[in-house]
mmCIF file of C-alpha atoms in Angstrom:
data_model
loop_
_atom_site.group_PDB
_atom_site.id
_atom_site.type_symbol
_atom_site.label_atom_id
_atom_site.label_comp_id
_atom_site.label_asym_id
_atom_site.label_seq_id
_atom_site.Cartn_x
_atom_site.Cartn_y
_atom_site.Cartn_z
ATOM 1 C CA UNK A 7 -14.429 18.126 4.219
ATOM 2 C CA UNK A 8 -12.284 16.109 6.649
ATOM 3 C CA UNK A 9 -14.137 15.150 9.789
ATOM 4 C CA UNK A 10 -12.524 15.064 13.202
ATOM 5 C CA UNK A 11 -10.776 11.730 13.520
ATOM 6 C CA UNK A 12 -12.562 9.109 15.580
ATOM 7 C CA UNK A 13 -10.797 6.140 17.072
ATOM 8 C CA UNK A 14 -11.257 2.895 15.123
ATOM 9 C CA UNK A 15 -10.388 0.096 17.494
ATOM 10 C CA UNK A 16 -13.186 -2.471 17.396
ATOM 11 C CA UNK A 17 -11.770 -5.822 16.283
ATOM 12 C CA UNK A 18 -15.056 -7.032 14.816
ATOM 13 C CA UNK A 19 -17.886 -5.460 12.858
ATOM 14 C CA UNK A 20 -21.244 -5.392 14.607
ATOM 15 C CA UNK A 21 -24.327 -4.582 12.626
ATOM 16 C CA UNK A 22 -22.239 -3.548 9.607
ATOM 17 C CA UNK A 23 -19.802 -1.291 11.463
ATOM 18 C CA UNK A 24 -17.586 -0.985 14.514
ATOM 19 C CA UNK A 25 -20.020 1.188 16.471
ATOM 20 C CA UNK A 26 -23.070 -1.038 16.256
ATOM 21 C CA UNK A 27 -25.051 1.637 14.379
ATOM 22 C CA UNK A 28 -26.406 -0.136 11.280
ATOM 23 C CA UNK A 29 -25.352 1.309 7.976
ATOM 24 C CA UNK A 30 -22.688 3.701 9.199
ATOM 25 C CA UNK A 31 -19.359 3.134 7.412
ATOM 26 C CA UNK A 32 -16.364 2.293 9.570
ATOM 27 C CA UNK A 33 -13.761 5.026 9.419
ATOM 28 C CA UNK A 34 -13.260 8.751 8.951
ATOM 29 C CA UNK A 35 -13.371 11.092 5.982
ATOM 30 C CA UNK A 36 -9.847 11.708 4.709
ATOM 31 C CA UNK A 37 -8.341 14.736 3.002
ATOM 32 C CA UNK A 38 -8.846 12.956 -0.295
ATOM 33 C CA UNK A 39 -5.643 14.197 -1.931
ATOM 34 C CA UNK A 40 -4.927 12.228 -5.081
ATOM 35 C CA UNK A 41 -3.348 12.509 -8.520
ATOM 36 C CA UNK A 42 -3.487 10.470 -11.734
ATOM 37 C CA UNK A 43 -0.832 7.751 -11.941
ATOM 38 C CA UNK A 44 0.046 8.209 -8.281
ATOM 39 C CA UNK A 45 -0.347 4.479 -7.574
ATOM 40 C CA UNK A 46 1.533 3.186 -10.611
ATOM 41 C CA UNK A 47 4.299 1.599 -8.539
ATOM 42 C CA UNK A 48 2.077 -0.497 -6.296
ATOM 43 C CA UNK A 49 -0.208 -1.336 -9.237
ATOM 44 C CA UNK A 50 2.824 -2.604 -11.144
ATOM 45 C CA UNK A 51 3.570 -4.893 -8.191
ATOM 46 C CA UNK A 52 -0.021 -6.144 -7.980
ATOM 47 C CA UNK A 53 -0.144 -6.820 -11.723
ATOM 48 C CA UNK A 54 3.340 -8.347 -11.655
ATOM 49 C CA UNK A 55 4.590 -10.661 -8.879
ATOM 50 C CA UNK A 56 1.188 -10.729 -7.170
ATOM 51 C CA UNK A 57 -0.851 -11.337 -10.329
ATOM 52 C CA UNK A 58 -1.132 -15.049 -9.513
ATOM 53 C CA UNK A 59 -3.536 -14.217 -6.712
ATOM 54 C CA UNK A 60 -5.940 -12.608 -9.150
ATOM 55 C CA UNK A 61 -5.512 -15.331 -11.769
ATOM 56 C CA UNK A 62 -6.226 -18.069 -9.217
ATOM 57 C CA UNK A 63 -9.188 -16.343 -7.585
ATOM 58 C CA UNK A 64 -12.592 -17.980 -7.956
ATOM 59 C CA UNK A 65 -14.134 -14.515 -7.588
ATOM 60 C CA UNK A 66 -11.798 -11.801 -9.003
ATOM 61 C CA UNK A 67 -13.080 -9.108 -6.636
ATOM 62 C CA UNK A 68 -10.812 -6.125 -5.910
ATOM 63 C CA UNK A 69 -11.338 -3.070 -3.679
ATOM 64 C CA UNK A 70 -9.703 0.352 -3.938
ATOM 65 C CA UNK A 71 -10.417 1.590 -0.420
ATOM 66 C CA UNK A 72 -10.446 5.348 0.103
ATOM 67 C CA UNK A 73 -9.616 6.420 -3.453
ATOM 68 C CA UNK A 74 -9.927 10.113 -2.611
ATOM 69 C CA UNK A 75 -11.487 13.231 -4.032
ATOM 70 C CA UNK A 76 -11.344 11.938 -7.597
ATOM 71 C CA UNK A 77 -11.613 8.316 -8.797
ATOM 72 C CA UNK A 78 -8.605 8.397 -11.136
ATOM 73 C CA UNK A 79 -6.584 5.799 -9.246
ATOM 74 C CA UNK A 80 -9.546 3.394 -9.054
ATOM 75 C CA UNK A 81 -10.029 3.662 -12.815
ATOM 76 C CA UNK A 82 -6.315 3.059 -13.363
ATOM 77 C CA UNK A 83 -6.361 0.039 -11.048
ATOM 78 C CA UNK A 84 -9.240 -1.444 -13.039
ATOM 79 C CA UNK A 85 -7.468 -0.899 -16.364
ATOM 80 C CA UNK A 86 -4.215 -2.418 -15.117
ATOM 81 C CA UNK A 87 -5.774 -5.471 -13.480
ATOM 82 C CA UNK A 88 -8.142 -6.103 -16.398
ATOM 83 C CA UNK A 89 -5.024 -6.844 -18.431
ATOM 84 C CA UNK A 90 -4.312 -9.685 -15.969
ATOM 85 C CA UNK A 91 -7.886 -10.891 -15.449
ATOM 86 C CA UNK A 92 -10.436 -9.528 -17.962
ATOM 87 C CA UNK A 93 -13.375 -10.440 -15.717
ATOM 88 C CA UNK A 94 -11.997 -8.540 -12.704
ATOM 89 C CA UNK A 95 -14.545 -6.635 -10.606
ATOM 90 C CA UNK A 96 -13.119 -3.476 -9.032
ATOM 91 C CA UNK A 97 -15.055 -1.525 -6.410
ATOM 92 C CA UNK A 98 -13.950 1.979 -5.503
ATOM 93 C CA UNK A 99 -14.995 2.603 -1.893
ATOM 94 C CA UNK A 100 -15.200 6.072 -0.341
ATOM 95 C CA UNK A 101 -16.679 7.154 2.968
ATOM 96 C CA UNK A 102 -17.632 10.588 1.610
ATOM 97 C CA UNK A 103 -20.919 10.280 -0.382
ATOM 98 C CA UNK A 104 -20.218 13.281 -2.610
ATOM 99 C CA UNK A 105 -17.012 11.670 -3.859
ATOM 100 C CA UNK A 106 -18.962 8.570 -4.812
ATOM 101 C CA UNK A 107 -21.631 10.610 -6.599
ATOM 102 C CA UNK A 108 -18.922 12.342 -8.618
ATOM 103 C CA UNK A 109 -17.448 8.966 -9.639
ATOM 104 C CA UNK A 110 -20.686 7.293 -10.749
ATOM 105 C CA UNK A 111 -20.496 8.545 -14.372
ATOM 106 C CA UNK A 112 -17.253 6.550 -14.732
ATOM 107 C CA UNK A 113 -18.891 3.231 -13.815
ATOM 108 C CA UNK A 114 -18.677 0.539 -16.457
ATOM 109 C CA UNK A 115 -18.842 -3.260 -16.544
ATOM 110 C CA UNK A 116 -16.285 -4.395 -13.994
ATOM 111 C CA UNK A 117 -15.906 -1.030 -12.251
ATOM 112 C CA UNK A 118 -18.312 0.268 -9.583
ATOM 113 C CA UNK A 119 -18.279 2.860 -6.799
ATOM 114 C CA UNK A 120 -19.888 2.633 -3.357
ATOM 115 C CA UNK A 121 -20.066 4.518 -0.083
ATOM 116 C CA UNK A 122 -18.309 2.630 2.689
ATOM 117 C CA UNK A 123 -15.300 2.202 4.903
ATOM 118 C CA UNK A 124 -13.180 -0.552 6.402
ATOM 119 C CA UNK A 125 -16.203 -2.871 6.599
ATOM 120 C CA UNK A 126 -15.881 -3.229 2.782
ATOM 121 C CA UNK A 127 -19.518 -3.192 1.609
ATOM 122 C CA UNK A 128 -19.020 -5.401 -1.440
ATOM 123 C CA UNK A 129 -20.703 -8.664 -2.511
ATOM 124 C CA UNK A 130 -18.219 -11.320 -1.563
ATOM 125 C CA UNK A 131 -14.692 -11.545 -0.240
ATOM 126 C CA UNK A 132 -12.059 -9.544 -2.148
ATOM 127 C CA UNK A 133 -8.830 -11.089 -3.338
ATOM 128 C CA UNK A 134 -7.071 -7.696 -3.305
ATOM 129 C CA UNK A 135 -7.721 -4.619 -1.165
ATOM 130 C CA UNK A 136 -5.600 -1.528 -1.770
ATOM 131 C CA UNK A 137 -5.722 1.291 0.813
ATOM 132 C CA UNK A 138 -3.216 4.044 0.101
ATOM 133 C CA UNK A 139 -2.686 7.208 2.132
ATOM 134 C CA UNK A 140 -5.675 6.237 4.284
ATOM 135 C CA UNK A 141 -4.349 4.783 7.521
ATOM 136 C CA UNK A 142 -1.694 7.491 7.810
ATOM 137 C CA UNK A 143 -4.508 9.775 9.000
ATOM 138 C CA UNK A 144 -5.315 7.519 11.969
ATOM 139 C CA UNK A 145 -3.576 6.856 15.257
ATOM 140 C CA UNK A 146 -0.849 4.231 15.301
ATOM 141 C CA UNK A 147 -2.765 2.433 18.050
ATOM 142 C CA UNK A 148 -5.724 2.047 15.675
ATOM 143 C CA UNK A 149 -3.763 0.218 12.984
ATOM 144 C CA UNK A 150 -4.010 -3.370 14.323
ATOM 145 C CA UNK A 151 -7.785 -3.100 14.688
ATOM 146 C CA UNK A 152 -8.199 -1.640 11.215
ATOM 147 C CA UNK A 153 -5.935 -4.291 9.724
ATOM 148 C CA UNK A 154 -8.001 -7.019 11.377
ATOM 149 C CA UNK A 155 -11.301 -5.583 10.087
ATOM 150 C CA UNK A 156 -10.028 -5.766 6.517
ATOM 151 C CA UNK A 157 -8.154 -9.061 6.911
ATOM 152 C CA UNK A 158 -11.325 -10.735 8.128
ATOM 153 C CA UNK A 159 -12.993 -9.830 4.840
ATOM 154 C CA UNK A 160 -10.319 -11.276 2.547
ATOM 155 C CA UNK A 161 -10.881 -14.329 0.408
ATOM 156 C CA UNK A 162 -8.555 -17.348 0.694
ATOM 157 C CA UNK A 163 -5.264 -16.244 -0.802
ATOM 158 C CA UNK A 164 -6.342 -12.609 -0.557
ATOM 159 C CA UNK A 165 -4.010 -9.697 0.080
ATOM 160 C CA UNK A 166 -4.468 -6.350 1.826
ATOM 161 C CA UNK A 167 -2.109 -3.531 0.844
ATOM 162 C CA UNK A 168 -1.685 -0.670 3.336
ATOM 163 C CA UNK A 169 0.569 1.947 1.774
ATOM 164 C CA UNK A 170 1.717 5.530 1.650
ATOM 165 C CA UNK A 171 3.271 7.626 -1.094
ATOM 166 C CA UNK A 172 4.164 11.195 -1.952
ATOM 167 C CA UNK A 173 1.899 13.403 -4.030
ATOM 168 C CA UNK A 174 2.998 12.108 -7.439
ATOM 169 C CA UNK A 175 4.126 8.600 -6.536
ATOM 170 C CA UNK A 176 7.911 9.034 -6.546
ATOM 171 C CA UNK A 177 8.454 7.615 -3.048
ATOM 172 C CA UNK A 178 6.194 4.720 -2.131
ATOM 173 C CA UNK A 179 6.041 2.105 0.628
ATOM 174 C CA UNK A 180 3.467 -0.524 1.491
ATOM 175 C CA UNK A 181 2.785 -3.380 3.878
ATOM 176 C CA UNK A 182 1.219 -6.526 2.429
ATOM 177 C CA UNK A 183 -0.987 -8.649 4.697
ATOM 178 C CA UNK A 184 -2.846 -11.889 4.145
ATOM 179 C CA UNK A 185 -5.797 -12.989 6.244
ATOM 180 C CA UNK A 186 -3.513 -14.050 9.088
ATOM 181 C CA UNK A 187 -0.605 -11.644 9.425
ATOM 182 C CA UNK A 188 1.587 -8.985 7.826
ATOM 183 C CA UNK A 189 3.876 -10.531 5.210
ATOM 184 C CA UNK A 190 6.257 -7.889 3.922
ATOM 185 C CA UNK A 191 7.306 -4.287 3.513
ATOM 186 C CA UNK A 192 7.953 -3.001 -0.004
ATOM 187 C CA UNK A 193 9.834 0.163 -0.939
ATOM 188 C CA UNK A 194 9.682 1.690 -4.413
ATOM 189 C CA UNK A 195 11.307 4.949 -5.504
ATOM 190 C CA UNK A 196 11.919 6.939 -8.643
ATOM 191 C CA UNK A 197 15.617 7.326 -9.327
ATOM 192 C CA UNK A 198 16.651 10.935 -8.868
ATOM 193 C CA UNK A 199 13.943 11.607 -6.276
ATOM 194 C CA UNK A 200 16.217 11.095 -3.257
ATOM 195 C CA UNK A 201 19.694 11.846 -1.975
ATOM 196 C CA UNK A 202 19.803 8.852 0.361
ATOM 197 C CA UNK A 203 17.423 5.852 0.262
ATOM 198 C CA UNK A 204 16.286 6.615 3.809
ATOM 199 C CA UNK A 205 14.555 9.728 2.435
ATOM 200 C CA UNK A 206 11.661 7.350 1.800
ATOM 201 C CA UNK A 207 11.169 7.078 5.578
ATOM 202 C CA UNK A 208 8.836 10.081 5.531
ATOM 203 C CA UNK A 209 6.411 7.899 3.523
ATOM 204 C CA UNK A 210 6.513 4.786 5.669
ATOM 205 C CA UNK A 211 3.074 3.308 6.503
ATOM 206 C CA UNK A 212 1.452 4.352 9.753
ATOM 207 C CA UNK A 213 2.489 1.141 11.490
ATOM 208 C CA UNK A 214 6.162 2.045 10.956
ATOM 209 C CA UNK A 215 6.602 5.769 10.447
ATOM 210 C CA UNK A 216 6.815 6.569 14.162
ATOM 211 C CA UNK A 217 9.176 3.619 14.678
ATOM 212 C CA UNK A 218 11.998 5.073 12.603
ATOM 213 C CA UNK A 219 14.052 5.702 15.724
ATOM 214 C CA UNK A 220 17.216 4.040 17.052
ATOM 215 C CA UNK A 221 16.540 0.577 18.429
ATOM 216 C CA UNK A 222 13.623 -0.186 16.116
ATOM 217 C CA UNK A 223 14.084 -2.695 13.264
ATOM 218 C CA UNK A 224 12.767 -0.381 10.549
ATOM 219 C CA UNK A 225 15.313 2.258 11.584
ATOM 220 C CA UNK A 226 18.025 -0.361 11.258
ATOM 221 C CA UNK A 227 16.808 -1.077 7.723
ATOM 222 C CA UNK A 228 16.871 2.613 6.774
ATOM 223 C CA UNK A 229 20.426 2.898 8.089
ATOM 224 C CA UNK A 230 21.501 -0.279 6.324
ATOM 225 C CA UNK A 231 20.055 1.021 3.051
ATOM 226 C CA UNK A 232 22.047 4.227 3.342
ATOM 227 C CA UNK A 233 25.285 2.401 4.159
ATOM 228 C CA UNK A 234 24.830 0.024 1.252
ATOM 229 C CA UNK A 235 23.964 2.917 -1.084
ATOM 230 C CA UNK A 236 27.164 4.728 -0.116
ATOM 231 C CA UNK A 237 29.235 1.565 -0.425
ATOM 232 C CA UNK A 238 27.898 1.152 -3.964
ATOM 233 C CA UNK A 239 28.856 4.693 -4.981
ATOM 234 C CA UNK A 240 31.391 3.397 -7.559
ATOM 235 C CA UNK A 241 28.462 1.938 -9.506
ATOM 236 C CA UNK A 242 27.006 5.430 -9.950
ATOM 237 C CA UNK A 243 29.071 5.853 -13.103
ATOM 238 C CA UNK A 244 26.813 3.193 -14.634
ATOM 239 C CA UNK A 245 23.645 4.944 -13.418
ATOM 240 C CA UNK A 246 21.426 4.909 -10.359
ATOM 241 C CA UNK A 247 19.685 1.740 -11.538
ATOM 242 C CA UNK A 248 22.912 -0.244 -11.226
ATOM 243 C CA UNK A 249 23.730 1.409 -7.938
ATOM 244 C CA UNK A 250 20.288 0.525 -6.502
ATOM 245 C CA UNK A 251 20.694 -3.087 -7.587
ATOM 246 C CA UNK A 252 24.094 -3.142 -5.896
ATOM 247 C CA UNK A 253 22.487 -1.779 -2.728
ATOM 248 C CA UNK A 254 19.865 -4.549 -2.786
ATOM 249 C CA UNK A 255 22.525 -7.239 -3.254
ATOM 250 C CA UNK A 256 24.505 -5.787 -0.363
ATOM 251 C CA UNK A 257 21.445 -5.854 1.898
ATOM 252 C CA UNK A 258 20.669 -9.438 0.936
ATOM 253 C CA UNK A 259 24.279 -10.515 1.488
ATOM 254 C CA UNK A 260 24.203 -8.834 4.909
ATOM 255 C CA UNK A 261 21.305 -11.068 5.954
ATOM 256 C CA UNK A 262 18.277 -8.882 5.307
ATOM 257 C CA UNK A 263 15.397 -11.103 4.097
ATOM 258 C CA UNK A 264 15.055 -9.515 0.663
ATOM 259 C CA UNK A 265 12.274 -11.429 -1.062
ATOM 260 C CA UNK A 266 12.746 -10.399 -4.663
ATOM 261 C CA UNK A 267 15.532 -10.096 -7.207
ATOM 262 C CA UNK A 268 17.042 -7.994 -10.003
ATOM 263 C CA UNK A 269 13.852 -7.927 -12.075
ATOM 264 C CA UNK A 270 12.216 -5.854 -9.321
ATOM 265 C CA UNK A 271 15.332 -4.038 -8.129
ATOM 266 C CA UNK A 272 15.894 -2.458 -11.521
ATOM 267 C CA UNK A 273 12.527 -0.722 -11.081
ATOM 268 C CA UNK A 274 13.735 1.013 -7.927
ATOM 269 C CA UNK A 275 11.889 -1.464 -5.737
ATOM 270 C CA UNK A 276 12.610 -4.129 -3.170
ATOM 271 C CA UNK A 277 10.661 -6.135 -0.606
ATOM 272 C CA UNK A 278 11.733 -7.481 2.787
ATOM 273 C CA UNK A 279 9.988 -9.918 5.105
ATOM 274 C CA UNK A 280 7.819 -8.268 7.747
ATOM 275 C CA UNK A 281 9.515 -9.977 10.668
ATOM 276 C CA UNK A 282 12.688 -8.029 9.905
ATOM 277 C CA UNK A 283 11.003 -4.628 10.308
ATOM 278 C CA UNK A 284 8.034 -5.283 12.621
ATOM 279 C CA UNK A 285 7.753 -2.788 15.508
ATOM 280 C CA UNK A 286 9.094 -3.912 18.835
ATOM 281 C CA UNK A 287 6.440 -4.666 21.419
#
């Protein structure tokens, strides 16, 4: 059951939560919609270009925050990251106790489930926190406070992923933040799941989805993606993979701070620096 949304604005945790009431998790119960393999695109990024964070971590602690009505994506995250760091410790965190009770039979060495929220009730500071389709159910004004709550819990070199995707993970976007600030926006799509790249805009993270309007940087990116996609139409005869890579090259050549290269582009993915898409004040 989804509870009526409460504002989450406190910048610091007091007594274990933002309200000062000891033991109460910080946050609201979400709809809990989830599907197996829904997070494969972000997991591929975490186990790929971001794997160095896990390899270098003194304490390989990872949190899947708000995994939903079933723990499938937390189990998948554990399996994928264990291939990078066999001693990884993944905690699936849910604010709804019944969801945690249902997940307990799947616990194993390295994978645990706990009741909690943005306060992250885990022993230590996580190197990775993944929260997908969670913040989209809050107010845009709440996002900075929620980000700060989680950022303050990260270990040195830690990363917080705030993302959104469609029901089966064909259109995916996420913001990556370290302990200090947002770093980047990543976009990952399945070829054939869109007519224009800007179709992904309906799955932008909460911090950006309401900013996809003329005059905002993220809107300019969506428009630039579409123009580049159309300019690269001649490459369609070689397949959408080649056309997407041409789009990414065009964006980079036009001055967009694209942070990755063909090895990621060919997957239907690219990442830009946060400063290029950050909401205007």
